[in-house]
Short mmCIF file of C-alpha atoms and ligand atoms in Angstrom, two decimals:
data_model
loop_
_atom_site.label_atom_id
_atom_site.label_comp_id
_atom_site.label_asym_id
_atom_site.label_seq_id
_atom_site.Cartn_x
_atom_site.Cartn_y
_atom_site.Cartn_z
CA UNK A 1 -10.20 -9.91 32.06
CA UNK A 2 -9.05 -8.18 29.05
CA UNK A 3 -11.80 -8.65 26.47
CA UNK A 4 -11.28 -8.91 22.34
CA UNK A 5 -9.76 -5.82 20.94
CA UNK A 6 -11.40 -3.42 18.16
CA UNK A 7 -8.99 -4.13 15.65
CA UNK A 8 -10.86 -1.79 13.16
CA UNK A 9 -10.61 1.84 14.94
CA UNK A 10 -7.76 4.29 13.77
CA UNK A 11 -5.94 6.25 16.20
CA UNK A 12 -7.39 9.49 17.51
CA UNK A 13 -6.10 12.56 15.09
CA UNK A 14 -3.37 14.59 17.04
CA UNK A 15 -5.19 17.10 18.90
CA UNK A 16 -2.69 19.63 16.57
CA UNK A 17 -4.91 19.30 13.90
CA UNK A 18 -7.75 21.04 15.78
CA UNK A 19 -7.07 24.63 15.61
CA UNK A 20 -5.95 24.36 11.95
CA UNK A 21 -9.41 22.56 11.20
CA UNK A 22 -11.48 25.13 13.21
CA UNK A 23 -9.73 27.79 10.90
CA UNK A 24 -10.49 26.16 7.89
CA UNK A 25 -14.08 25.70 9.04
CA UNK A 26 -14.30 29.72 9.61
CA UNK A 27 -13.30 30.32 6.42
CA UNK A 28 -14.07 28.08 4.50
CA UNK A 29 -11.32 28.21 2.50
CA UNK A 30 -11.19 24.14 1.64
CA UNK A 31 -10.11 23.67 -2.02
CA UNK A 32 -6.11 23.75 -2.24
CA UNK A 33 -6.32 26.24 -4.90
CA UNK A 34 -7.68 29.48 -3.35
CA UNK A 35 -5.48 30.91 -1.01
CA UNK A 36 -2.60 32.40 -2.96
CA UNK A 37 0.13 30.53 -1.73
CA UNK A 38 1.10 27.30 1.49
CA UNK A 39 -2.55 25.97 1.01
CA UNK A 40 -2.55 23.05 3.79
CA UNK A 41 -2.24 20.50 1.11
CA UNK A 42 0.79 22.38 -0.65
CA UNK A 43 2.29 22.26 2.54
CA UNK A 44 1.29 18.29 3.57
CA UNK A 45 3.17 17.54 0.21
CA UNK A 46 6.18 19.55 0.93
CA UNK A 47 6.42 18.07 4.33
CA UNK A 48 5.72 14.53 2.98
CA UNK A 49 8.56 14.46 0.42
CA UNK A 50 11.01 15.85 2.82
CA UNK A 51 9.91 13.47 5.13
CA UNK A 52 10.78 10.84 2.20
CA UNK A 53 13.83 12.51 1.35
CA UNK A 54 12.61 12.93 -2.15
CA UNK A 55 12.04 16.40 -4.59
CA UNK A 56 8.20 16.16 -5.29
CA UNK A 57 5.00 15.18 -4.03
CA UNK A 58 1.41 15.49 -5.31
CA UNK A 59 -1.25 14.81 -2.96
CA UNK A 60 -4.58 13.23 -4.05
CA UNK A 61 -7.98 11.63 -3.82
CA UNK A 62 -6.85 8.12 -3.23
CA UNK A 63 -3.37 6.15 -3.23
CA UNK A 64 -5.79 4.75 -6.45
CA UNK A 65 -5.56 8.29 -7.80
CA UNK A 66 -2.25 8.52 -7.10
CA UNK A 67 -1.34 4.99 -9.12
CA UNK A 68 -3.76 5.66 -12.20
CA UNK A 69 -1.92 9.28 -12.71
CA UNK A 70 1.64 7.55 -12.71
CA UNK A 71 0.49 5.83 -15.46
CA UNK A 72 -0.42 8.55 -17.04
CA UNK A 73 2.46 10.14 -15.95
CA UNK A 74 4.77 7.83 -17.69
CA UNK A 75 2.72 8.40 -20.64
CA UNK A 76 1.84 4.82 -21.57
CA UNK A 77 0.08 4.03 -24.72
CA UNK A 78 -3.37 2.77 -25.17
CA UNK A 79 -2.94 -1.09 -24.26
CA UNK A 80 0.42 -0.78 -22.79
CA UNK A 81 0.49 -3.96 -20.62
CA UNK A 82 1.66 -3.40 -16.67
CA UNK A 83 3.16 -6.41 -14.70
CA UNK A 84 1.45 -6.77 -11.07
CA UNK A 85 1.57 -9.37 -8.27
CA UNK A 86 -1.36 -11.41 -8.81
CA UNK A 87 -1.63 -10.71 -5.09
CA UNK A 88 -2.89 -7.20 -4.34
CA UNK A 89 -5.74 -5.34 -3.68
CA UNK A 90 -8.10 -4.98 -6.52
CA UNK A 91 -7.70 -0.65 -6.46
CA UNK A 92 -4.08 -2.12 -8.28
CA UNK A 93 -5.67 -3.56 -11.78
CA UNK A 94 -8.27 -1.29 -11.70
CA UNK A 95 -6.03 1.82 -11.54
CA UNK A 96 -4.10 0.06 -14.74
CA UNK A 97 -7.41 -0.39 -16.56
CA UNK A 98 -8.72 3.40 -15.98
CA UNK A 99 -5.75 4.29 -17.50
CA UNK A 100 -6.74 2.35 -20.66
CA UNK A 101 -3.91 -0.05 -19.52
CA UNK A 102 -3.57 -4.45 -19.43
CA UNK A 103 -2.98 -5.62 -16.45
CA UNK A 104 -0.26 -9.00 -16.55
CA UNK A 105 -0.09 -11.12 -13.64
CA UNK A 106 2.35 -12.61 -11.97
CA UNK A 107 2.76 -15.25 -9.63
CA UNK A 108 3.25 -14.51 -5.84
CA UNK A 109 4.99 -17.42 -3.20
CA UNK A 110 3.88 -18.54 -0.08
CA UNK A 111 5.81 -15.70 1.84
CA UNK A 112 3.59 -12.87 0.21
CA UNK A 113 7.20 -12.06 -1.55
CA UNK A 114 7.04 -11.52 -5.59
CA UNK A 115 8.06 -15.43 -7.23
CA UNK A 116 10.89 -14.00 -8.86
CA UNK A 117 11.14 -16.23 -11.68
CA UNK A 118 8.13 -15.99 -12.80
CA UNK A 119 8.41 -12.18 -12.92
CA UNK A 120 11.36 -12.34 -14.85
CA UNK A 121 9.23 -14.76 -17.33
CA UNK A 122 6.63 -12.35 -17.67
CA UNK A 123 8.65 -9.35 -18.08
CA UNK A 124 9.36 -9.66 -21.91
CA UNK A 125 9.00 -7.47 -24.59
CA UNK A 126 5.64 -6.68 -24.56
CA UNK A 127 5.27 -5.06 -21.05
CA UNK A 128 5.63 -1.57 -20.85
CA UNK A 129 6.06 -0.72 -16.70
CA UNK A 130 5.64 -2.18 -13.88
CA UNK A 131 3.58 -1.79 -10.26
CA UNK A 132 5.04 -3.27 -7.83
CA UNK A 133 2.62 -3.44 -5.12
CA UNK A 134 3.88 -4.50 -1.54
CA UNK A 135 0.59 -5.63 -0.01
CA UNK A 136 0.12 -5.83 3.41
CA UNK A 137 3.76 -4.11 3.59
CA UNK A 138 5.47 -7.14 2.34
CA UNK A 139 8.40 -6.23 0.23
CA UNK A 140 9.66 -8.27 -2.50
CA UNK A 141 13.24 -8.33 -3.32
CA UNK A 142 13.81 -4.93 -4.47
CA UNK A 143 17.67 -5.32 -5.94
CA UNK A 144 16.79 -8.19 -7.86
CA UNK A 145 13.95 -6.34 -9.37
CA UNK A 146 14.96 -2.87 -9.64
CA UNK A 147 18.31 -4.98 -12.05
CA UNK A 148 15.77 -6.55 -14.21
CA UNK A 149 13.37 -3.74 -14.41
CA UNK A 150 16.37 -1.27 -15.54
CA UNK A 151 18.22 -3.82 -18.09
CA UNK A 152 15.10 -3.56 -19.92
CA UNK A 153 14.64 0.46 -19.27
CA UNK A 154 10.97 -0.39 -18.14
CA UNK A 155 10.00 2.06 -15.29
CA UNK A 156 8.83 0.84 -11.97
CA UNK A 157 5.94 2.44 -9.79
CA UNK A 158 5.76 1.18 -6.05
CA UNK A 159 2.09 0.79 -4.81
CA UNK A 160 3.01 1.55 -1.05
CA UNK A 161 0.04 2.17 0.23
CA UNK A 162 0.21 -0.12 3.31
CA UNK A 163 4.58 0.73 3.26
CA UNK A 164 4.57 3.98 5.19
CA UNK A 165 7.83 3.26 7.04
CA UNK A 166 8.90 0.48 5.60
CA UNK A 167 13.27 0.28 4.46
CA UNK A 168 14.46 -2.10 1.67
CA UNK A 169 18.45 -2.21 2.30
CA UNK A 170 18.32 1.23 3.94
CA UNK A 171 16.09 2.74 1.25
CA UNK A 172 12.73 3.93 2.40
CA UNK A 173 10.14 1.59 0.29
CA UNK A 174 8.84 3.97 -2.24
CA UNK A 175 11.26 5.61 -3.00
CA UNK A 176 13.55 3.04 -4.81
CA UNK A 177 11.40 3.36 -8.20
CA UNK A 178 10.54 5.87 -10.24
CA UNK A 179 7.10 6.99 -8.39
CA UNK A 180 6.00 5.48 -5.41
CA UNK A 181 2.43 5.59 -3.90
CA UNK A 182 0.93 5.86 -0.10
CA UNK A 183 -2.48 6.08 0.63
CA UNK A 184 -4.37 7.94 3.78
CA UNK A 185 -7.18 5.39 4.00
CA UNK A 186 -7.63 4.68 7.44
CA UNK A 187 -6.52 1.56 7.68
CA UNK A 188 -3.17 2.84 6.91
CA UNK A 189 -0.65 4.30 8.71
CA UNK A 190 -1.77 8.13 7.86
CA UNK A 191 -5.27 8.34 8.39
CA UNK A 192 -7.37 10.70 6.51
CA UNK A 193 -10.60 8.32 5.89
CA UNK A 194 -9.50 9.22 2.38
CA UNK A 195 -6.57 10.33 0.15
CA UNK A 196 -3.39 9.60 -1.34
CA UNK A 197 0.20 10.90 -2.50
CA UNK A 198 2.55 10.23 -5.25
CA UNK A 199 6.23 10.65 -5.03
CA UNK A 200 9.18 11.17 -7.66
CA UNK A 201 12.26 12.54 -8.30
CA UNK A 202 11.15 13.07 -12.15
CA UNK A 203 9.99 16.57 -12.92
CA UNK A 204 8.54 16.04 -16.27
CA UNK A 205 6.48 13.23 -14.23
CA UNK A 206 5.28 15.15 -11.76
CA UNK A 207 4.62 17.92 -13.88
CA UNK A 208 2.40 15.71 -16.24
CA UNK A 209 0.64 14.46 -12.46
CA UNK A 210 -0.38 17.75 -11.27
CA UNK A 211 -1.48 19.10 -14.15
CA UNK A 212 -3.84 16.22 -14.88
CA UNK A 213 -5.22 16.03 -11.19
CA UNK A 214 -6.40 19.13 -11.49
CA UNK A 215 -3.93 21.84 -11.74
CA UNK A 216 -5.48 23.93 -14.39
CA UNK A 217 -4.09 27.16 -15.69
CA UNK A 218 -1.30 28.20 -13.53
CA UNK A 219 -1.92 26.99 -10.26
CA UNK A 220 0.91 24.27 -10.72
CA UNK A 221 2.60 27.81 -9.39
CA UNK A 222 1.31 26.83 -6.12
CA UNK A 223 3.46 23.65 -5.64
CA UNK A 224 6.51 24.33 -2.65
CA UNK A 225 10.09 23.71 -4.41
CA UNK A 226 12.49 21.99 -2.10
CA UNK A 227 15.47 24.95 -3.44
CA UNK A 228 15.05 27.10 -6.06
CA UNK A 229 16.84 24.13 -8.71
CA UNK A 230 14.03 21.95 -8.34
CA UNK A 231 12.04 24.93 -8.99
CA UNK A 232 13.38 26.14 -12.21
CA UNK A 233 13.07 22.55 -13.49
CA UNK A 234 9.86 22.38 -12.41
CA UNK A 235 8.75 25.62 -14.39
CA UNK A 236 10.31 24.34 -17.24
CA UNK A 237 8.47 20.89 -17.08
CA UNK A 238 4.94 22.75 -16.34
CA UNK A 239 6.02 24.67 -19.37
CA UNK A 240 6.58 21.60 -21.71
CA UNK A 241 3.03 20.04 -20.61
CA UNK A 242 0.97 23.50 -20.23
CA UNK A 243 -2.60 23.04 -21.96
CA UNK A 244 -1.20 19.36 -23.47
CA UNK A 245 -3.37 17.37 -21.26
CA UNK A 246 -6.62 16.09 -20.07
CA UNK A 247 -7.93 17.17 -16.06
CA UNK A 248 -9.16 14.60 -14.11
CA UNK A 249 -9.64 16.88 -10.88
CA UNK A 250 -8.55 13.94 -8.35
CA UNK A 251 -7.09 16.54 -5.60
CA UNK A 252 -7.57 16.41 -2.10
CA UNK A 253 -9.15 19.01 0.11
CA UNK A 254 -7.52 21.14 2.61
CA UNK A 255 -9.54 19.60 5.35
CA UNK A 256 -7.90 16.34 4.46
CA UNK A 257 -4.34 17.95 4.48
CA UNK A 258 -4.71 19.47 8.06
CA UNK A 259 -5.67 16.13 9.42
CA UNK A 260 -2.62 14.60 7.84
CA UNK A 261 0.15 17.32 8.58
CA UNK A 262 0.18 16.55 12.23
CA UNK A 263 0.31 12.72 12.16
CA UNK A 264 3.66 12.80 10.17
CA UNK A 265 5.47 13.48 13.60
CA UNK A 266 3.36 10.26 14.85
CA UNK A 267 4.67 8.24 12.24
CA UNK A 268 8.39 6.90 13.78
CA UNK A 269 6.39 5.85 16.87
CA UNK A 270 3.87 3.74 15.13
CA UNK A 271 6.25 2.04 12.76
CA UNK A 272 8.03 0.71 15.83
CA UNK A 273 4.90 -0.41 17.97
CA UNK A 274 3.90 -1.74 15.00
CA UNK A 275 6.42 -3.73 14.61
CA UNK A 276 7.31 -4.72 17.91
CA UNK A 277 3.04 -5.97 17.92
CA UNK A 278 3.69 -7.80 14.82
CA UNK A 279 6.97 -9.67 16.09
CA UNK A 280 5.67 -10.34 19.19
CA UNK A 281 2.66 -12.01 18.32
CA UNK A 282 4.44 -14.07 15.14
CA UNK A 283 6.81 -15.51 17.95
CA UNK A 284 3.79 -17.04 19.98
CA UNK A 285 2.15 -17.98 16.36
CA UNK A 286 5.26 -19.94 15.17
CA UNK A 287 5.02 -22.15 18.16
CA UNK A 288 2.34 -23.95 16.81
CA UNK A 289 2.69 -26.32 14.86
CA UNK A 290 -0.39 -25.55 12.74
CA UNK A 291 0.39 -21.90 11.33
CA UNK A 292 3.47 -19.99 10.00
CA UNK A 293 4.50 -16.82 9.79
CA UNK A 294 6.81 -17.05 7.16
CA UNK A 295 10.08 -14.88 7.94
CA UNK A 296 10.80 -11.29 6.51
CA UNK A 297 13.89 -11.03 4.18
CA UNK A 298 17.21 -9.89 5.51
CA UNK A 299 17.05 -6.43 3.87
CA UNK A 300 13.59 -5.60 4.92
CA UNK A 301 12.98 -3.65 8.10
CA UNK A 302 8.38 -4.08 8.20
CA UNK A 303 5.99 -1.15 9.33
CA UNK A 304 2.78 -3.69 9.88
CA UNK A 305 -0.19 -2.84 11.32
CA UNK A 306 -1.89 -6.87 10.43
CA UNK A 307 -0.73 -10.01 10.61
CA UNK A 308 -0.47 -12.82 7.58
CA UNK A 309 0.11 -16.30 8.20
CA UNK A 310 -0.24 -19.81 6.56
CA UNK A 311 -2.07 -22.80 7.68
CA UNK A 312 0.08 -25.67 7.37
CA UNK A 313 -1.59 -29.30 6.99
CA UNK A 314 -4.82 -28.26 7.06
CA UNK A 315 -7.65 -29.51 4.84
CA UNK A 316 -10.71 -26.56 3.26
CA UNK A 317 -12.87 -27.97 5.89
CA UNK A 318 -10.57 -27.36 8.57
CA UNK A 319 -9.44 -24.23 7.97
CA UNK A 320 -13.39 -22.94 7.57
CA UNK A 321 -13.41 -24.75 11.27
CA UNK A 322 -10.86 -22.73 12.52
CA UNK A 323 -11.76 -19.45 11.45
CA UNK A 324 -14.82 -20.43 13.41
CA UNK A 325 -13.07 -21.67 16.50
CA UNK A 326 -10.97 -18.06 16.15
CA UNK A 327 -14.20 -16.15 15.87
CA UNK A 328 -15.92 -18.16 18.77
CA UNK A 329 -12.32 -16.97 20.79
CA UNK A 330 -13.06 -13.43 19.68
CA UNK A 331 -10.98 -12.91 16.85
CA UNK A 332 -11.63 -12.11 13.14
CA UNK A 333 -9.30 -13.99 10.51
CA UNK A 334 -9.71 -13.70 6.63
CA UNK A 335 -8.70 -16.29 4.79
CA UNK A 336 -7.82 -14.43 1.45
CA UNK A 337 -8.82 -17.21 -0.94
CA UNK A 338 -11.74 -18.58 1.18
CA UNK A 339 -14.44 -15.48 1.78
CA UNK A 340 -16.84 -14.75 -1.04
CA UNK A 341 -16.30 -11.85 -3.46
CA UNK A 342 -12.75 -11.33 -1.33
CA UNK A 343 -11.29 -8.16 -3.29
CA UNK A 344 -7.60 -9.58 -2.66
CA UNK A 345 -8.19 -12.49 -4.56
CA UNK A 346 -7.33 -12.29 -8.04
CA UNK A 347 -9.89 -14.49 -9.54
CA UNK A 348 -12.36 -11.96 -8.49
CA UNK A 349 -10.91 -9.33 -10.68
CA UNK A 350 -13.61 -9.93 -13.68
CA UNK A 351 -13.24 -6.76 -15.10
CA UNK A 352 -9.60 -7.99 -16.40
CA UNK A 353 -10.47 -9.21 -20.20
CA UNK A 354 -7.70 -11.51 -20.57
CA UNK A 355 -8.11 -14.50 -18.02
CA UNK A 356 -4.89 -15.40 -16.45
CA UNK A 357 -4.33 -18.47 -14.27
CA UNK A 358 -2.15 -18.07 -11.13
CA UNK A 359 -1.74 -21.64 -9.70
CA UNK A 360 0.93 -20.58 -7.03
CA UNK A 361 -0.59 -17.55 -5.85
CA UNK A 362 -4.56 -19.62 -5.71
CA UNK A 363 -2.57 -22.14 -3.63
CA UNK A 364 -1.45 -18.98 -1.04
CA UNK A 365 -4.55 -17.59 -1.19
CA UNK A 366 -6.48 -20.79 0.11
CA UNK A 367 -4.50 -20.93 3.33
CA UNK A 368 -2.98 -17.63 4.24
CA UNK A 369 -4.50 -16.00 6.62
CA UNK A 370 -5.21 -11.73 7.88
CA UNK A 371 -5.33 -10.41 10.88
CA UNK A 372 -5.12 -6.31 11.79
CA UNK A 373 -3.12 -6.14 14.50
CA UNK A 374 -2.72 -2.25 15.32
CA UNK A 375 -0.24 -0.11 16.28
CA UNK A 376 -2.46 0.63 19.43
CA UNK A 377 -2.57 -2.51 20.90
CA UNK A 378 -0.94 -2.99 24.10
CA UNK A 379 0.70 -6.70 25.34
CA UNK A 380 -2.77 -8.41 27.17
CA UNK A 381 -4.48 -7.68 23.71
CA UNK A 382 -1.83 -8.91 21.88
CA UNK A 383 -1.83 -12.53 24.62
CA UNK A 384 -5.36 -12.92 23.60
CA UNK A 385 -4.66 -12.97 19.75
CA UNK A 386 -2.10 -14.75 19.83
CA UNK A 387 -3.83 -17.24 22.26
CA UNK A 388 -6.91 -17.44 20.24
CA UNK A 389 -5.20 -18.22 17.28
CA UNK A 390 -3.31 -20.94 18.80
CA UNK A 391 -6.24 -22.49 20.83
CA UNK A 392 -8.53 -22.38 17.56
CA UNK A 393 -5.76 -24.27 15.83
CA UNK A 394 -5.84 -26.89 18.53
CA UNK A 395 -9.43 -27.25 18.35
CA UNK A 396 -9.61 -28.11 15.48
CA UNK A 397 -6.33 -30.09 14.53
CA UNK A 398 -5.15 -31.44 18.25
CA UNK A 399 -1.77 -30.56 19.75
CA UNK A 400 1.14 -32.43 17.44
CA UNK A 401 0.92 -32.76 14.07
CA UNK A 402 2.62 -35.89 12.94
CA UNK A 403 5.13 -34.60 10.53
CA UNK A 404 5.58 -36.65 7.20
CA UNK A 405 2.16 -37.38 6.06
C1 PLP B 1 -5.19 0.48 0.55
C2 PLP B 1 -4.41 -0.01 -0.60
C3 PLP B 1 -4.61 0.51 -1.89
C4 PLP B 1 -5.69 1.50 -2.22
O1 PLP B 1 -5.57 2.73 -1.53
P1 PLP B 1 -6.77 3.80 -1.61
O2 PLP B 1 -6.19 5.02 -1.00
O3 PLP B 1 -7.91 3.24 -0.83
O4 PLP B 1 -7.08 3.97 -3.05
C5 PLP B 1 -3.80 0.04 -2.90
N1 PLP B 1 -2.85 -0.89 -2.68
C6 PLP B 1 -2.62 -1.40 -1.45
C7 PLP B 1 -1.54 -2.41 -1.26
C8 PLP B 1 -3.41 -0.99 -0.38
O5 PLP B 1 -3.18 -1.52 0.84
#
């Protein structure tokens, strides 16, 4: 009988990153900045941008690192306001409010997707960028806007953190606005328990990045150019920003680096398990007439690693009965809206001073539900989700719904 998968355990590291580690370990040489040149992290964020197809890369502490020092990047005012989803992770408005930043809000629909009217609404003359944060991997529709975000000139960051993988209309998702950010959390797709990376094209914004996460004196010199071009506009950007700003020291550590360099070859192979997991157990889902897993759009090829679907018909008190019916089959769902203190769930996000009401998004929130659904899993594992999830749906609501009431 195959029993309830761990759903919470990363892949083993690549058995690569051994020897590297065990050299590291000898001598002990951990912080990026010592050796005099291809430190393990100089070389992760080489790797990673060619990997993205992209000039730069800075590697950090935390994809939260990474988003608070695009903000600074982009050199926002005091009190610049940012437009966000209203649904995303809280790390999102608190990386805007570190950086002395408003977070706006803006309504989400019931397919996770960005309600594009309503971000057109809210993008007026007061906001000053934009983070568009594709949680859970769920892109929103990039072309419409990437047009509205550049007829106003306001620059876009993409919070990819949980996008590793992920193509918008052929373009790899984070790399269609000005910075994008990934994370190495270990629920993501590159596991390093922590860390994070920023990516650009812009020099002067990458420049301003590495100095302030901890670049000080001249060991931006330590950063791999992709050609010697990219190089000399590099220098010149380090020169324009050289002893201009604050250090925040948010780098990551070698150790982290040599765990990461080796799971970059890994990555094709989990994107595609991933997503042959995720379609394969959305197929069963849809058959019931109690859940949906609302579709992707045409122009979005997914990278998940979890599962998000909506209760349909169902009152509070039955979905709190069917979480416990899925539990009693053995599996773990999060309704976003319905668990206390849920850091997804916007109303939670007290430290924002100016109260914002997201009727739309609340409504999503109180029926949508989350369940991780690794890359690992094999087809028996992915039968007794799916099952669970069906059967606990049954339990509690019978086997037709009658449609129309
Ligand atoms: C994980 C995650 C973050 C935060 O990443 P950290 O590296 O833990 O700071 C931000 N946004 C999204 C969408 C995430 O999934």
């Amino acid at each position: 009988m195959t029993l309830p998968p761990n759903v919470y355990d990363a892949e083993p590291i690549p058995a690569a990153a051994k020897a590297e580690i065990e050299r590291l370990l000898q001598s002990g040489d951990l912080f990026r900045y010592t050796a005099p040149e291809n430190a393990p992290v100089s070389l992760l964020e080489r790797e990673f941008a060619d990997f993205m197809g992209v000039k730069y890369a800075l590697a950090v502490s935390s994809c939260s690192a990474a988003l608070f020092l695009s903000l600074k990047a982009l050199g926002l005012p005091r009190g610049a306001r940012v437009l966000i989803p209203a649904f995303t992770f809280a790390a999102v408005p608190s990386s805007i409010v570190h950086a002395d930043c408003v977070p706006v809000l803006c309504e989400v629909a019931e397919n996770y997707r960005i309600d594009l009217k309503d971000f057109e609404a809210k993008l007026d003359d007061t906001i000053s960028a934009i983070i568009i944060s594709h949680m859970r991997g769920h892109t929103s529709d990039m072309d419409a806007i990437m047009e509205l975000a550049n007829a106003r000139g306001i620059p876009v960051i993409e919070d990819a953190a949980h996008s590793l993988g992920t193509v918008w209309d052929g373009n790899k998702v984070g790399t269609i606005g000005q910075i994008g950010c990934f994370s190495f959390q270990s629920y993501k797709l590159l596991n390093s328990g922590e860390g994070g990376i920023m990516i650009t094209d812009d020099a002067d914004a990458l420049a301003r990045a590495v100095i302030m996460s901890g670049a000080y004196e001249h060991n931006w010199k330590k950063h791999i150019a992709r050609s010697p071009e990219d190089e000399a506009e590099l220098e010149a950007a380090f020169a324009r920003w050289q002893n201009k700003l604050p250090l925040y020291n948010l780098r990551l550590s070698n150790l982290s680096a040599a765990i990461v360099r080796p799971q970059i070859a890994e990555v094709a192979r989990r994107v595609a398990d991933g997503r042959r997991n995720h379609d394969y157990v959305a197929t069963k889902l849809n058959i019931s007439p109690w859940i949906d897993v609302p579709s992707k759009l045409d122009k979005e090829e997914r990278a998940p690693d979890s599962i998000q679907f909506n209760l349909v018909g169902m009152a509070e008190d039955e979905i709190r009965a069917f979480q416990d019916a899925a539990a009693a089959r053995g599996v773990k769902v999060q309704v976003f809206g319905m668990s206390t203190d849920n850091a997804r769930a916007f109303w939670n996000w007290q430290f924002i001073e100016e109260k914002q009401e997201l009727p739309q998004t609340r409504e999503m929130l109180m029926k949508a539900c989350d369940t991780r659904l690794p890359a690992r899993l094999q087809q028996p594992e992915l039968d007794l989700i799916a099952d669970a999830l069906v059967r606990a749906a049954q339990d509690v609501m019978g086997n037709t719904r009658a449609y129309g009431t």
